[in-house]
Short mmCIF file of C-alpha atoms in Angstrom, two decimals:
data_model
loop_
_atom_site.label_atom_id
_atom_site.label_comp_id
_atom_site.label_asym_id
_atom_site.label_seq_id
_atom_site.Cartn_x
_atom_site.Cartn_y
_atom_site.Cartn_z
CA MET A 775 74.32 52.09 172.41
CA THR A 776 73.54 51.18 176.00
CA ILE A 777 76.01 50.13 178.71
CA THR A 778 74.67 47.32 180.88
CA LEU A 779 76.09 45.74 184.01
CA PRO A 780 74.38 42.38 184.72
CA GLY A 781 73.81 42.03 188.43
CA ARG A 782 75.21 38.56 189.14
CA SER A 783 78.13 38.90 186.73
CA THR A 784 79.02 42.31 188.13
CA ARG A 785 79.03 41.02 191.71
CA VAL A 786 81.41 38.24 190.71
CA HIS A 787 83.70 40.76 188.99
CA LEU A 788 83.68 43.02 192.04
CA ILE A 789 84.50 40.14 194.38
CA LEU A 790 87.43 39.18 192.12
CA CYS A 791 88.54 42.81 191.94
CA ARG A 792 88.48 43.09 195.72
CA SER A 793 90.29 39.74 196.06
CA LEU A 794 92.93 40.90 193.58
CA TYR A 795 93.47 44.09 195.58
CA ASP A 796 93.71 42.15 198.86
CA GLY A 797 96.12 39.69 197.28
CA LEU A 798 98.32 42.49 196.00
CA LEU A 799 98.25 44.10 199.42
CA GLN A 800 99.35 40.87 201.07
CA ARG A 801 102.12 40.30 198.53
CA SER A 802 103.45 43.81 198.95
CA THR A 803 103.60 43.56 202.73
CA LEU A 804 105.18 40.12 203.03
CA VAL A 805 108.85 40.97 203.69
CA PRO A 806 110.55 37.88 205.12
CA LEU A 807 113.93 39.55 205.46
CA ALA A 808 114.59 39.52 209.19
CA GLN A 809 116.21 36.07 209.34
CA ASP A 810 119.53 36.85 207.72
CA ALA A 811 121.96 39.66 208.49
CA HIS A 812 122.85 40.20 204.83
CA LEU A 813 119.17 40.37 203.88
CA ARG A 814 118.49 42.77 206.75
CA HIS A 815 121.13 45.06 205.28
CA THR A 816 119.52 44.68 201.85
CA ARG A 817 116.14 45.56 203.32
CA PHE A 818 117.54 48.76 204.81
CA ARG A 819 118.86 49.76 201.42
CA LEU A 820 115.48 49.09 199.82
CA HIS A 821 113.91 51.81 201.91
CA THR A 822 116.65 54.33 201.15
CA LEU A 823 116.92 53.82 197.40
CA PRO A 824 116.43 56.82 195.13
CA ARG A 825 113.34 56.54 192.99
CA ARG A 826 112.45 57.48 189.45
CA GLN A 827 108.90 58.09 188.36
CA LEU A 828 107.99 56.92 184.90
CA SER A 829 105.66 59.07 182.87
CA THR A 830 102.12 57.84 183.41
CA PRO A 831 98.88 59.44 182.21
CA SER A 832 97.59 60.29 185.68
CA ALA A 833 100.93 61.37 187.17
CA THR A 834 100.85 64.99 188.39
CA ARG A 835 97.57 65.49 186.53
CA ILE A 836 95.22 68.24 187.67
CA ASN A 837 91.77 68.05 186.11
CA HIS A 838 90.84 71.66 185.35
CA ALA A 839 87.67 70.68 183.45
CA PRO A 840 85.98 67.76 185.29
CA SER A 841 82.85 68.08 183.19
CA LEU A 842 84.97 67.46 180.06
CA ASN A 843 87.72 65.14 181.34
CA PRO A 844 87.02 61.94 183.30
CA PRO A 845 88.70 61.51 186.71
CA SER A 846 92.41 60.67 186.77
CA SER A 847 91.46 57.43 188.56
CA THR A 848 90.35 56.03 185.18
CA LEU A 849 93.99 56.18 184.02
CA PRO A 850 97.06 54.30 185.32
CA PRO A 851 98.55 55.63 188.56
CA PRO A 852 102.17 56.88 188.73
CA LEU A 853 104.77 54.11 188.49
CA VAL A 854 107.72 54.89 190.75
CA LEU A 855 110.68 52.56 190.20
CA PRO A 856 113.86 52.32 192.29
CA VAL A 857 117.21 53.35 190.83
CA ARG A 858 119.91 50.75 191.37
CA SER A 859 123.05 52.02 193.07
CA ASP A 860 126.54 50.68 192.29
CA SER A 861 126.82 49.01 195.68
CA GLN A 862 123.41 47.35 195.65
CA SER A 863 123.13 43.60 195.16
CA ALA A 864 121.06 42.25 192.30
CA PRO A 865 118.60 40.37 194.60
CA GLY A 866 117.99 43.50 196.62
CA TYR A 867 117.35 45.60 193.54
CA TYR A 868 114.98 43.13 191.91
CA PHE A 869 113.12 42.67 195.16
CA SER A 870 112.54 46.43 195.41
CA LEU A 871 111.58 46.52 191.73
CA GLY A 872 108.99 43.80 192.31
CA ARG A 873 107.55 45.70 195.25
CA ALA A 874 107.22 48.84 193.10
CA TYR A 875 105.21 46.95 190.48
CA LEU A 876 103.07 45.30 193.15
CA SER A 877 102.30 48.72 194.59
CA PHE A 878 101.34 49.95 191.11
CA TYR A 879 98.99 47.02 190.50
CA LYS A 880 97.51 47.36 193.98
CA THR A 881 96.64 51.00 193.29
CA GLY A 882 95.27 50.16 189.86
CA ALA A 883 93.08 47.34 191.18
CA LYS A 884 91.75 49.58 193.92
CA ALA A 885 90.92 52.23 191.31
CA VAL A 886 88.84 49.71 189.32
CA TYR A 887 86.75 48.98 192.40
CA ASN A 888 86.40 52.63 193.45
CA ASN A 889 85.52 53.75 189.93
CA TRP A 890 82.79 51.15 189.74
CA GLN A 891 81.33 52.35 193.03
CA THR A 892 81.42 55.97 191.81
CA ALA A 893 79.88 54.99 188.47
CA ARG A 894 77.11 53.11 190.26
CA GLY A 895 76.28 56.25 192.23
CA ILE A 896 76.16 58.30 189.03
CA ARG A 897 73.93 55.74 187.31
CA SER A 898 71.49 55.89 190.22
CA ARG A 899 70.76 59.52 189.26
CA LEU A 900 69.63 58.59 185.76
CA PRO A 901 65.93 58.53 184.91
CA GLU A 902 64.47 55.05 184.60
CA ASN A 903 65.17 53.29 181.27
CA THR A 904 67.67 55.98 180.26
CA SER A 905 71.08 54.93 178.95
CA PRO A 906 74.21 56.92 179.84
CA GLU A 907 74.45 58.07 176.21
CA GLU A 908 70.89 59.40 176.30
CA ALA A 909 71.56 61.06 179.66
CA LEU A 910 74.66 62.74 178.21
CA GLN A 911 72.72 64.08 175.24
CA GLN A 912 69.96 65.31 177.57
CA GLY A 913 72.47 67.13 179.78
CA VAL A 914 71.88 64.89 182.80
CA LEU A 915 75.48 63.62 182.64
CA SER A 916 78.67 65.46 181.75
CA ARG A 917 81.25 63.97 179.39
CA GLY A 918 83.55 63.27 182.35
CA GLU A 919 80.83 61.26 184.13
CA TRP A 920 79.84 59.44 180.96
CA LEU A 921 83.42 58.35 180.27
CA LEU A 922 83.84 57.27 183.89
CA ILE A 923 80.86 54.93 183.51
CA ARG A 924 82.11 53.65 180.16
CA ARG A 925 85.69 52.98 181.29
CA SER A 926 84.57 51.46 184.58
CA ASN A 927 82.35 49.05 182.69
CA GLN A 928 85.24 48.05 180.42
CA ASP A 929 87.71 47.60 183.28
CA ILE A 930 85.44 45.59 185.57
CA LYS A 931 84.90 43.01 182.82
CA LYS A 932 88.66 42.43 182.56
CA VAL A 933 89.20 41.77 186.26
CA PRO A 934 88.53 37.97 186.25
CA LEU A 935 91.17 37.14 183.61
CA PHE A 936 93.65 39.67 184.97
CA ALA A 937 93.22 38.24 188.48
CA LEU A 938 93.88 34.75 187.09
CA VAL A 939 97.04 35.94 185.30
CA PHE A 940 98.28 37.62 188.46
CA MET A 941 97.60 34.56 190.63
CA ILE A 942 99.60 32.40 188.22
CA CYS A 943 102.44 34.81 187.40
CA GLY A 944 102.75 36.86 190.60
CA GLU A 945 105.75 39.19 190.42
CA PHE A 946 106.34 38.20 186.79
CA THR A 947 102.99 39.70 185.75
CA PRO A 948 104.57 42.80 184.09
CA LEU A 949 106.59 40.52 181.79
CA VAL A 950 103.54 38.48 180.80
CA VAL A 951 100.76 41.03 180.35
CA VAL A 952 102.71 42.85 177.64
CA PHE A 953 101.61 39.96 175.40
CA MET A 954 98.07 39.86 176.83
CA SER A 955 97.08 43.51 176.82
CA GLY A 956 93.42 42.75 176.22
CA VAL A 957 93.00 41.26 179.72
CA VAL A 958 94.55 44.21 181.58
CA PRO A 959 92.29 46.97 182.97
CA ARG A 960 93.25 50.44 181.80
CA THR A 961 94.22 51.45 185.36
CA CYS A 962 96.73 48.58 185.58
CA LYS A 963 98.72 49.24 182.40
CA VAL A 964 102.33 50.24 182.99
CA PRO A 965 103.78 53.00 180.73
CA LYS A 966 105.73 50.50 178.63
CA GLN A 967 102.57 48.56 177.92
CA VAL A 968 100.67 51.70 176.90
CA LEU A 969 103.51 52.50 174.49
CA ILE A 970 103.60 48.97 173.06
CA ASP A 971 99.83 48.98 172.57
CA ARG A 972 100.04 52.21 170.60
CA GLU A 973 102.96 50.98 168.51
CA LYS A 974 101.07 47.80 167.61
CA ALA A 975 97.85 49.67 166.82
CA GLU A 976 99.60 52.21 164.62
CA GLY A 977 101.62 49.54 162.83
CA ARG A 978 98.48 47.54 162.15
CA ARG A 979 96.75 50.67 160.86
CA ARG A 980 99.60 51.48 158.46
CA SER A 981 99.55 47.92 157.18
CA SER A 982 95.79 48.09 156.66
CA PHE A 983 96.08 51.29 154.63
CA ARG A 984 98.79 49.72 152.47
CA GLU A 985 96.69 46.65 151.75
CA GLY A 986 93.16 47.99 152.06
CA THR A 987 90.86 50.11 149.96
CA VAL A 988 91.34 53.84 150.45
CA THR A 989 88.68 56.31 149.37
CA SER A 990 88.41 60.04 148.95
CA SER A 991 87.34 62.34 151.76
CA ASP A 992 85.09 64.30 149.38
CA GLU A 993 82.48 61.62 148.65
CA GLY A 994 80.03 62.41 151.46
CA ILE A 995 78.72 60.49 154.45
CA VAL A 996 78.44 56.72 154.04
CA ASP A 997 76.48 54.04 155.86
CA VAL A 998 78.21 50.87 156.99
CA GLU A 999 75.52 48.78 155.27
CA THR A 1000 76.57 50.15 151.88
CA LEU A 1001 80.28 49.36 152.27
CA PRO A 1002 81.83 46.32 150.54
CA PRO A 1003 83.35 43.67 152.83
CA LYS A 1004 86.90 44.76 152.00
CA GLN A 1005 86.31 48.30 153.23
CA ILE A 1006 84.49 47.09 156.33
CA SER A 1007 87.46 44.84 157.10
CA HIS A 1008 89.84 47.79 156.61
CA VAL A 1009 87.86 49.98 159.02
CA GLY A 1010 87.75 47.22 161.62
CA ARG A 1011 91.44 46.46 161.27
CA SER A 1012 92.64 50.08 161.36
CA LEU A 1013 90.52 50.78 164.45
CA GLY A 1014 91.37 47.53 166.24
CA LEU A 1015 87.74 46.37 166.35
CA TYR A 1016 88.69 42.72 166.10
CA PRO A 1017 91.67 40.67 167.38
CA SER A 1018 94.88 40.84 165.36
CA LEU A 1019 95.10 37.03 165.60
CA PHE A 1020 92.69 36.82 162.66
CA ASP A 1021 95.16 38.79 160.53
CA ARG A 1022 98.09 36.59 161.51
CA LEU A 1023 96.13 33.43 160.71
CA GLY A 1024 94.79 34.85 157.45
CA ILE A 1025 91.18 34.37 158.57
CA ASP A 1026 88.45 36.88 157.78
CA PHE A 1027 86.59 38.18 160.80
CA PRO A 1028 82.79 37.65 160.40
CA THR A 1029 81.44 40.61 158.44
CA SER A 1030 78.08 40.67 160.21
CA ILE A 1031 79.74 41.05 163.63
CA LEU A 1032 82.21 43.60 162.29
CA LYS A 1033 79.39 45.69 160.82
CA ARG A 1034 77.76 45.87 164.22
CA ARG A 1035 81.04 46.92 165.86
CA VAL A 1036 81.70 49.60 163.24
CA ARG A 1037 78.17 50.92 163.75
CA GLN A 1038 78.70 51.02 167.54
CA TRP A 1039 82.02 52.82 167.05
CA ASP A 1040 80.35 55.36 164.77
CA ASP A 1041 77.61 55.99 167.35
CA TYR A 1042 80.16 56.40 170.13
CA ILE A 1043 82.35 58.81 168.17
CA SER A 1044 79.35 60.91 167.15
CA VAL A 1045 78.24 61.27 170.77
CA ASP A 1046 81.78 61.94 172.01
CA ASP A 1047 82.52 64.56 169.34
CA ALA A 1048 79.37 66.45 170.29
CA SER A 1049 80.18 66.26 174.02
CA ILE A 1050 83.73 67.58 173.48
CA ALA A 1051 82.30 70.67 171.82
CA GLN A 1052 79.57 71.02 174.44
CA TYR A 1053 81.84 70.88 177.50
CA GLY A 1054 84.68 73.17 176.53
CA GLY A 1055 86.39 71.91 173.39
CA VAL A 1056 89.78 70.43 172.62
CA GLU A 1057 91.78 73.19 174.31
CA LEU A 1058 90.44 72.24 177.75
CA MET A 1059 91.13 68.51 177.34
CA GLU A 1060 94.01 66.95 179.26
CA MET A 1061 96.80 65.83 176.91
CA GLU A 1062 96.38 62.14 177.66
CA GLU A 1063 92.67 62.50 176.93
CA VAL A 1064 93.58 64.08 173.58
CA ARG A 1065 95.83 61.09 172.82
CA ILE A 1066 93.13 58.62 173.83
CA ALA A 1067 90.57 60.44 171.69
CA LEU A 1068 92.87 60.25 168.66
CA ASP A 1069 93.64 56.59 169.34
CA GLU A 1070 89.91 55.85 169.35
CA ARG A 1071 89.47 57.70 166.05
CA GLY A 1072 92.25 55.80 164.30
CA VAL A 1073 94.80 58.63 164.25
CA ASP A 1074 98.50 58.08 165.04
CA VAL A 1075 99.91 59.97 168.04
CA LEU A 1076 103.45 58.65 168.54
CA GLY A 1077 106.30 61.00 167.70
CA ARG A 1078 104.06 64.05 167.52
CA GLY A 1079 104.07 67.11 169.76
CA ASP A 1080 101.19 68.18 171.97
CA PRO A 1081 100.20 71.29 169.95
CA GLN A 1082 100.08 69.23 166.76
CA LEU A 1083 97.89 66.59 168.41
CA ARG A 1084 95.42 69.23 169.56
CA ARG A 1085 95.29 70.71 166.05
CA THR A 1086 94.73 67.25 164.61
CA LEU A 1087 91.78 66.59 166.91
CA HIS A 1088 90.36 70.00 165.96
CA ALA A 1089 90.67 68.99 162.30
CA TRP A 1090 88.95 65.65 162.96
CA LEU A 1091 85.97 67.36 164.63
CA ARG A 1092 85.65 69.76 161.71
CA GLU A 1093 85.90 67.12 158.97
CA ARG A 1094 83.68 64.54 160.68
CA LYS A 1095 80.77 66.97 160.62
CA ARG A 1096 81.19 67.16 156.87
CA VAL A 1097 81.81 63.56 155.83
CA GLY A 1098 81.09 61.36 158.89
CA ALA A 1099 83.32 59.14 161.02
CA ILE A 1100 83.19 56.05 158.78
CA ARG A 1101 84.37 58.04 155.76
CA MET A 1102 87.17 59.47 157.90
CA ALA A 1103 88.29 55.94 158.81
CA LEU A 1104 88.53 55.11 155.10
CA VAL A 1105 90.78 58.09 154.35
CA ARG A 1106 94.48 58.31 155.06
CA PRO A 1107 94.85 60.88 157.87
CA GLY A 1108 97.22 62.96 155.77
CA ALA A 1109 94.38 63.75 153.38
CA TRP A 1110 92.62 65.89 155.96
CA GLU A 1111 95.50 66.63 158.32
CA LYS A 1112 97.32 68.59 155.63
CA GLU A 1113 94.96 71.45 156.39
CA VAL A 1114 95.98 71.46 160.09
#
């Protein structure tokens, strides 16, 4: 499984990313409030409003194990929203709210660009014709560097569509992208959107287990080529490997494409599981990285405490060695979590 960044396409994505950042910067600094006395008063209040910081993955995060955890710049920045006072006018409040979101998106867009530059520098160290996965397994890259390259590659591909959405929607972007999560880079997802994404993924997974074929966890390692189409569809649906639109329309996603995606997922999880153990284990992982790891493995995280999530990831690593990742995806998590 090799990550590639085509030269011409990447340059276009970087130009759009830089343009998006510049556009956000311009929007956040345009404050045409000096023409009216009432608006001048409103502007003064904007700068003296109390603020509340929503919980975001990278907020107040200190990376104590950089070889295990990727940089905090691969996660959304802190989102600091104003608190409306009783005496504040509605236009003044919503203007300050819009500026807070613009600042958030500006920081997120800048992170996409900076992460790509950092990832490019890391890739330059790799031996010729060596993929990041091979370099990780050879000890040339750490898990943190490998995930930085992987997430940067994913985010940079989303910049063109996200830039288009922002140019069309402007300050209304937060209201629109909730329904278009697939076009939003990871660094530009507000906390509410992260929560909604997880709720949708977990709801889809529960529905798939109710309707799909469930197998035992004691039947050994399986190969995707030996699975019947119904089980392949269940794995793809529970892991979010194809758009949910196919489910809503009642259309089967092409099995040949889904097989390839399941195989790629299996390869990725195998490499990541080994790198977690190699670079310090679950106990040294940041909590948001634990949640992301469980999300990627098809395990629910909402409504569960941090210690339980760490124990669950420990259990996954133990069981996957025995039966393989694909078999784990075919088993209800409770079947192996009961031993946690």
